PDB file of C-alpha atoms in Angstrom:
ATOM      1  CA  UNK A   1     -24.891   1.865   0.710  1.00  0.00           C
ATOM      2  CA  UNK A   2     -25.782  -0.844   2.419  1.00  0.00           C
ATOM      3  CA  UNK A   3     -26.679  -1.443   6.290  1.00  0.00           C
ATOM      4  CA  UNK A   4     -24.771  -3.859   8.503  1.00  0.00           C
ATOM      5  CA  UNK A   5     -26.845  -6.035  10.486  1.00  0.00           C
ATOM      6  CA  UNK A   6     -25.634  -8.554  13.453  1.00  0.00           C
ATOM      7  CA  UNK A   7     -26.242 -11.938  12.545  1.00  0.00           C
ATOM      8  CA  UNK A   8     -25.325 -15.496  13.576  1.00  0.00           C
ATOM      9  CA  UNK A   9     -25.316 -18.876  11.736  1.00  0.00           C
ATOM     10  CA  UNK A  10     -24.806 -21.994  13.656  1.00  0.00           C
ATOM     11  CA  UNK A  11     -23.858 -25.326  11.066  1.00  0.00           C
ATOM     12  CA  UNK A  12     -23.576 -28.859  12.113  1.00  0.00           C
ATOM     13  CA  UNK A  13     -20.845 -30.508  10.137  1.00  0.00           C
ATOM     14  CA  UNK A  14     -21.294 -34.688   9.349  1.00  0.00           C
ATOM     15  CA  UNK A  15     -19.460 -36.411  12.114  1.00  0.00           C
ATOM     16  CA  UNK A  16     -17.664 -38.609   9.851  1.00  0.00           C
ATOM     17  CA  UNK A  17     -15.019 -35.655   9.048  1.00  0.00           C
ATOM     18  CA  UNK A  18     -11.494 -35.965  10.096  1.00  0.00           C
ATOM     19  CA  UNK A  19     -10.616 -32.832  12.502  1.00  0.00           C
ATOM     20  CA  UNK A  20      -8.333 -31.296   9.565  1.00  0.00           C
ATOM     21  CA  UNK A  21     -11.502 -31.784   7.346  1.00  0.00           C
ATOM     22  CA  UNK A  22     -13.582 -29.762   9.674  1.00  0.00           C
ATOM     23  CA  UNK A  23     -11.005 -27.076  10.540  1.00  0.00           C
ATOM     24  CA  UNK A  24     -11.398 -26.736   6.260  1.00  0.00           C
ATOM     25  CA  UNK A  25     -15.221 -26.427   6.126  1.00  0.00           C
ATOM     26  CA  UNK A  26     -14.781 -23.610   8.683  1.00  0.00           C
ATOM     27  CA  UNK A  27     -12.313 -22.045   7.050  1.00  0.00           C
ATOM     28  CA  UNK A  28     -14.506 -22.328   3.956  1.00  0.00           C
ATOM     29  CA  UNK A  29     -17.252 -20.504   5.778  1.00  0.00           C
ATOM     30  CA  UNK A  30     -15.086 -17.965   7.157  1.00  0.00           C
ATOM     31  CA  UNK A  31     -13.962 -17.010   3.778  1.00  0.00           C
ATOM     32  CA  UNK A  32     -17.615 -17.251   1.936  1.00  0.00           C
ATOM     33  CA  UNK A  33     -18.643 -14.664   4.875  1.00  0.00           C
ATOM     34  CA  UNK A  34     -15.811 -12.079   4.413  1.00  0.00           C
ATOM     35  CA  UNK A  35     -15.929 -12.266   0.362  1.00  0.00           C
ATOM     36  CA  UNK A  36     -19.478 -11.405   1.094  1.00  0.00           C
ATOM     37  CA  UNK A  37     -18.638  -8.569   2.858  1.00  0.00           C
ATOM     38  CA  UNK A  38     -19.445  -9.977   6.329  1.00  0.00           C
ATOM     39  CA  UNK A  39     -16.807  -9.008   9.563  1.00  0.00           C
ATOM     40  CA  UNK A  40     -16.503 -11.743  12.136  1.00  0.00           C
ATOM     41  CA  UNK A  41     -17.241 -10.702  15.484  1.00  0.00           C
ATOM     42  CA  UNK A  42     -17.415 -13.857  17.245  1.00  0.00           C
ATOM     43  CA  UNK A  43     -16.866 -17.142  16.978  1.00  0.00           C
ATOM     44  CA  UNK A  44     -17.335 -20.748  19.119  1.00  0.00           C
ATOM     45  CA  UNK A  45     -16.673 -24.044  18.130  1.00  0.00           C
ATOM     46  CA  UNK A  46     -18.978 -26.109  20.414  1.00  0.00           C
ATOM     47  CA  UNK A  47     -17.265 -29.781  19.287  1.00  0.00           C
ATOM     48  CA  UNK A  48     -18.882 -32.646  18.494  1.00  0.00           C
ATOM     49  CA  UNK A  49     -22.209 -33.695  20.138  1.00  0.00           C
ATOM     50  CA  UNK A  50     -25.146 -35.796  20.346  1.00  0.00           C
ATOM     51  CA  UNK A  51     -28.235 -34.511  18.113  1.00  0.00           C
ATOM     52  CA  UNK A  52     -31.942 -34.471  19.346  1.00  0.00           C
ATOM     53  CA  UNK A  53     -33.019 -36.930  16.640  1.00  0.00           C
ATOM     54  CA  UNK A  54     -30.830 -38.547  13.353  1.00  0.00           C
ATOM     55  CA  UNK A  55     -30.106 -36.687  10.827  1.00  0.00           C
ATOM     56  CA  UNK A  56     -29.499 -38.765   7.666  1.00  0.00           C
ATOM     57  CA  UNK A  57     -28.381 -42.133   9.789  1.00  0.00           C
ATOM     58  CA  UNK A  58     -26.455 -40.034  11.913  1.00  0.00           C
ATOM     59  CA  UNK A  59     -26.829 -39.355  15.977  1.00  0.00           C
ATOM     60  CA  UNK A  60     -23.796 -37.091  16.343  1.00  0.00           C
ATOM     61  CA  UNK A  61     -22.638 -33.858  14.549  1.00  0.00           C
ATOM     62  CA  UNK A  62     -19.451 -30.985  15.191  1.00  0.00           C
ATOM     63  CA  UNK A  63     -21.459 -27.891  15.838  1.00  0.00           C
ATOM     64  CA  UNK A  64     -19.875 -24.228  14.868  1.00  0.00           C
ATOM     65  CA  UNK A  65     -20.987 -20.694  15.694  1.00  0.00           C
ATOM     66  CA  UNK A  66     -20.350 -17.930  13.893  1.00  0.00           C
ATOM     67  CA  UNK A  67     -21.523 -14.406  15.042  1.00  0.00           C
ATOM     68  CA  UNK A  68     -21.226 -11.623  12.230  1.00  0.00           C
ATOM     69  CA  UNK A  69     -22.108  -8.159  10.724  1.00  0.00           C
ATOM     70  CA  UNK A  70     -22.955  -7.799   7.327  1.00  0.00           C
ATOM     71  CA  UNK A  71     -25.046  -6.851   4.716  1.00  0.00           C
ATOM     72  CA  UNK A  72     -28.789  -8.745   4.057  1.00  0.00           C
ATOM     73  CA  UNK A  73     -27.504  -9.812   0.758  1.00  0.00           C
ATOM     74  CA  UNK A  74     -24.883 -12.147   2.977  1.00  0.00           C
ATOM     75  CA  UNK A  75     -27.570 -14.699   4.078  1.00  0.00           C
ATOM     76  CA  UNK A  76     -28.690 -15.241   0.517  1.00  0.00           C
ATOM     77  CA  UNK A  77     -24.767 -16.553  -0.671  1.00  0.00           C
ATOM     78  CA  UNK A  78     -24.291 -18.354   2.946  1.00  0.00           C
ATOM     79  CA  UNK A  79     -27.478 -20.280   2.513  1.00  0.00           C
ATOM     80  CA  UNK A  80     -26.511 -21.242  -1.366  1.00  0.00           C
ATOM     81  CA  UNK A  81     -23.320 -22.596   0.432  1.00  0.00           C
ATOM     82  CA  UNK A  82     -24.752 -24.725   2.569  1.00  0.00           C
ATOM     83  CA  UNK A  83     -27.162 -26.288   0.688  1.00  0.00           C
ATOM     84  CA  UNK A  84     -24.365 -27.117  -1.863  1.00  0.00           C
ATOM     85  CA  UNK A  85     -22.248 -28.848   0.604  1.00  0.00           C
ATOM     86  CA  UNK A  86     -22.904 -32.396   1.581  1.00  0.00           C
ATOM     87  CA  UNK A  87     -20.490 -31.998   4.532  1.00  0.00           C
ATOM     88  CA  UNK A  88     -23.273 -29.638   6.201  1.00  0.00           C
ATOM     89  CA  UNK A  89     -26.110 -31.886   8.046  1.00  0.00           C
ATOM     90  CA  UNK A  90     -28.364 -28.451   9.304  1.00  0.00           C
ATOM     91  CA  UNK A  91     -27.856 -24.907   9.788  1.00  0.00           C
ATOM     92  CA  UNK A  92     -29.897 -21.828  10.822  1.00  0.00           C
ATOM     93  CA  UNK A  93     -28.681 -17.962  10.479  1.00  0.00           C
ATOM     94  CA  UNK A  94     -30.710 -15.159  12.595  1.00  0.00           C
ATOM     95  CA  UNK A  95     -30.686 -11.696  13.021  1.00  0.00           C
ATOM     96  CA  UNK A  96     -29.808 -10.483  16.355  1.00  0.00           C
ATOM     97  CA  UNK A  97     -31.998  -7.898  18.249  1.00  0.00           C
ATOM     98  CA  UNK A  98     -30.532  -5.678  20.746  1.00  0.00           C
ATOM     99  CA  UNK A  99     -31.540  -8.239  23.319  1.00  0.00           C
ATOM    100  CA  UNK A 100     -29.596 -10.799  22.006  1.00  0.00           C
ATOM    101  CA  UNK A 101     -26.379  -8.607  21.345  1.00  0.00           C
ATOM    102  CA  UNK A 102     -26.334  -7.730  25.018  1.00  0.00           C
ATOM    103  CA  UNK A 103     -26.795 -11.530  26.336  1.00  0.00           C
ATOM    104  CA  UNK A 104     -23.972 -12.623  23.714  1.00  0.00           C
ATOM    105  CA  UNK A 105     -22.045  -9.608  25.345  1.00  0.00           C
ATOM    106  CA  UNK A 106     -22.630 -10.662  28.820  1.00  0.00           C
ATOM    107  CA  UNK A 107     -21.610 -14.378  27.582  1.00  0.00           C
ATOM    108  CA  UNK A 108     -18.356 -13.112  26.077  1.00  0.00           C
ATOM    109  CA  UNK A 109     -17.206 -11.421  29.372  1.00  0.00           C
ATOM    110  CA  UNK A 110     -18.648 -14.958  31.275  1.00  0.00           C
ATOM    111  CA  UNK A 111     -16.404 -17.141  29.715  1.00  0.00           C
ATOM    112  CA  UNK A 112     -13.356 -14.748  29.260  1.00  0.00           C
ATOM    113  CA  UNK A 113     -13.279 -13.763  25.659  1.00  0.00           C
ATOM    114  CA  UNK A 114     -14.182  -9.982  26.297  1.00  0.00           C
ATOM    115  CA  UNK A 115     -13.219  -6.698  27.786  1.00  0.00           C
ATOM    116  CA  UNK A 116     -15.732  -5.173  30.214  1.00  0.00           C
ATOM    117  CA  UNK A 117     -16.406  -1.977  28.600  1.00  0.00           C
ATOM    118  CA  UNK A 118     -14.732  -0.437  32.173  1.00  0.00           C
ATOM    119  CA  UNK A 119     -11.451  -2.289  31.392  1.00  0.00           C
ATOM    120  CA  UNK A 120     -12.019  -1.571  27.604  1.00  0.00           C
ATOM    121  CA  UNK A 121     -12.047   2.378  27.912  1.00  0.00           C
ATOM    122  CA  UNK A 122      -9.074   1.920  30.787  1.00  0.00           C
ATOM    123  CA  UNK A 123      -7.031   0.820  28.242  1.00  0.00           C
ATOM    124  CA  UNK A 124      -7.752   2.833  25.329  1.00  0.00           C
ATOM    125  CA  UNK A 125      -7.151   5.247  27.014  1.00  0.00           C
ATOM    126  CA  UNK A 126      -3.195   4.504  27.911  1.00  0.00           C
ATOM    127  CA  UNK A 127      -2.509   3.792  24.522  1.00  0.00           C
TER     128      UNK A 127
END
């Protein structure tokens, strides 16, 4: 048995991808983190933007999010994919305390992709 624990990996894809290329390495991840065991919980695709320094020649990156449960041994395969793919420029996957899972919460319900947990149980409720 293995524990779930909340995670989330942000990648910055090369620049010089088409947008159909980039929808692919996403998909790509998406399916390396489910296969792994991983469930999605969130997920934000920030577009491209200007890095803080270059990055092999290169001042600009698209920048993904990806916010998931899973098992430790996820990180180890996610990490193997990115440093096998030269479409990947950096990345860093955390764990999330409890303090970050409420901010990301709050952030959700900010910017419209969540429930408030009033509305939630409101709803469950009718159904």
């Amino acid at each position: 048995m293995s524990i779930n624990i909340e995670y989330e990996t942000v990648f910055i894809l090369t620049p010089v991808l088409s947008e159909e290329q980039t929808k692919e390495a996403v998909d790509f991840y998406r399916k390396t983190l489910k296969d792994c065991g991983a469930k999605i919980t969130n997920e934000e695709h920030w577009g491209l933007r200007k890095l803080a320094y270059p990055i092999q020649k290169k001042s600009t990156g698209f920048y993904h999010v990806i916010q998931f449960q899973g098992p430790a041994t996820t990180i180890k395969d996610l990490d193997i994919a990115y440093h096998r793919d030269e479409r990947i420029l950096r990345y860093i996957t955390v764990s999330l305390d409890k303090h970050a899972i409420a901010y990301l919460e709050k952030r959700k319900l900010r910017f419209g992709k969540g429930k408030p947990e009033k509305e939630k149980s409101k709803a469950e409720s009718t159904i």
